[in-house]
Amino acid sequence: MSKNQAVRTIKAELHKLNREIDWKIIKGIPYRSESLRHKFLTAQLARLTPKKSWFGMSLKFASMFMF
């Protein structure tokens, strides 16, 4: 599985998990196991995707005006 496929799969699973957590909140059911899974998946996603720094984003913004 490529990195992009893994990121897409994790995002899709997070989306499903968020819907399930929302329903459990509405029904008043505990959602501890889902919250632990959510925490794990978000950590995996953060590890796979590069963090955008303020400096890098500002350089990209400044380069727009160069051309």
PDB file of C-alpha atoms in Angstrom, residues 2-59:
ATOM      1  CA  SER A   2       1.406   3.345  -0.976  1.00  0.00           C
ATOM      2  CA  LYS A   3       1.571   6.302   1.363  1.00  0.00           C
ATOM      3  CA  ASN A   4      -1.244   8.095  -0.472  1.00  0.00           C
ATOM      4  CA  GLN A   5      -3.488   5.031  -0.282  1.00  0.00           C
ATOM      5  CA  ALA A   6      -2.780   4.692   3.430  1.00  0.00           C
ATOM      6  CA  VAL A   7      -3.648   8.350   4.033  1.00  0.00           C
ATOM      7  CA  ARG A   8      -6.895   7.983   2.046  1.00  0.00           C
ATOM      8  CA  THR A   9      -7.820   4.824   3.939  1.00  0.00           C
ATOM      9  CA  ILE A  10      -7.137   6.416   7.326  1.00  0.00           C
ATOM     10  CA  LYS A  11      -9.168   9.505   6.413  1.00  0.00           C
ATOM     11  CA  ALA A  12     -12.091   7.340   5.283  1.00  0.00           C
ATOM     12  CA  GLU A  13     -11.958   5.308   8.489  1.00  0.00           C
ATOM     13  CA  LEU A  14     -11.802   8.491  10.568  1.00  0.00           C
ATOM     14  CA  HIS A  15     -14.865   9.794   8.754  1.00  0.00           C
ATOM     15  CA  LYS A  16     -16.807   6.592   9.541  1.00  0.00           C
ATOM     16  CA  LEU A  17     -15.595   6.614  13.121  1.00  0.00           C
ATOM     17  CA  ASN A  18     -16.621  10.255  13.595  1.00  0.00           C
ATOM     18  CA  ARG A  19     -20.148   9.436  12.411  1.00  0.00           C
ATOM     19  CA  GLU A  20     -20.300   6.492  14.826  1.00  0.00           C
ATOM     20  CA  ILE A  21     -19.072   8.643  17.717  1.00  0.00           C
ATOM     21  CA  ASP A  22     -21.636  11.327  16.868  1.00  0.00           C
ATOM     22  CA  TRP A  23     -24.468   8.781  16.983  1.00  0.00           C
ATOM     23  CA  LYS A  24     -23.265   7.419  20.300  1.00  0.00           C
ATOM     24  CA  ILE A  25     -23.139  10.945  21.729  1.00  0.00           C
ATOM     25  CA  ILE A  26     -26.684  11.611  20.514  1.00  0.00           C
ATOM     26  CA  LYS A  27     -27.930   8.334  22.025  1.00  0.00           C
ATOM     27  CA  GLY A  28     -26.014   8.881  25.264  1.00  0.00           C
ATOM     28  CA  ILE A  29     -23.934   5.708  24.893  1.00  0.00           C
ATOM     29  CA  PRO A  30     -20.289   5.602  26.053  1.00  0.00           C
ATOM     30  CA  TYR A  31     -17.770   5.795  23.211  1.00  0.00           C
ATOM     31  CA  ARG A  32     -14.438   5.186  24.950  1.00  0.00           C
ATOM     32  CA  SER A  33     -13.202   2.456  22.599  1.00  0.00           C
ATOM     33  CA  GLU A  34     -14.030   4.583  19.569  1.00  0.00           C
ATOM     34  CA  SER A  35     -12.219   7.581  21.038  1.00  0.00           C
ATOM     35  CA  LEU A  36      -9.090   5.470  21.580  1.00  0.00           C
ATOM     36  CA  ARG A  37      -9.263   4.254  17.975  1.00  0.00           C
ATOM     37  CA  HIS A  38      -9.734   7.865  16.814  1.00  0.00           C
ATOM     38  CA  LYS A  39      -6.674   8.965  18.774  1.00  0.00           C
ATOM     39  CA  PHE A  40      -4.600   6.158  17.243  1.00  0.00           C
ATOM     40  CA  LEU A  41      -5.736   6.953  13.692  1.00  0.00           C
ATOM     41  CA  THR A  42      -5.075  10.679  14.041  1.00  0.00           C
ATOM     42  CA  ALA A  43      -1.579   9.904  15.332  1.00  0.00           C
ATOM     43  CA  GLN A  44      -0.963   7.641  12.328  1.00  0.00           C
ATOM     44  CA  LEU A  45      -2.231  10.322   9.974  1.00  0.00           C
ATOM     45  CA  ALA A  46       0.003  12.943  11.573  1.00  0.00           C
ATOM     46  CA  ARG A  47       2.986  10.602  11.182  1.00  0.00           C
ATOM     47  CA  LEU A  48       2.250  10.004   7.486  1.00  0.00           C
ATOM     48  CA  THR A  49       1.517  13.577   6.447  1.00  0.00           C
ATOM     49  CA  PRO A  50       4.172  16.275   6.599  1.00  0.00           C
ATOM     50  CA  LYS A  51       3.500  19.105   8.977  1.00  0.00           C
ATOM     51  CA  LYS A  52       3.293  22.485   7.272  1.00  0.00           C
ATOM     52  CA  SER A  53       5.444  25.049   8.940  1.00  0.00           C
ATOM     53  CA  TRP A  54       4.647  28.733   9.126  1.00  0.00           C
ATOM     54  CA  PHE A  55       7.934  29.568   7.410  1.00  0.00           C
ATOM     55  CA  GLY A  56       7.267  27.218   4.492  1.00  0.00           C
ATOM     56  CA  MET A  57       3.760  28.571   3.987  1.00  0.00           C
ATOM     57  CA  SER A  58       4.988  32.162   4.093  1.00  0.00           C
ATOM     58  CA  LEU A  59       7.630  31.422   1.451  1.00  0.00           C
TER      59      LEU A  59
END
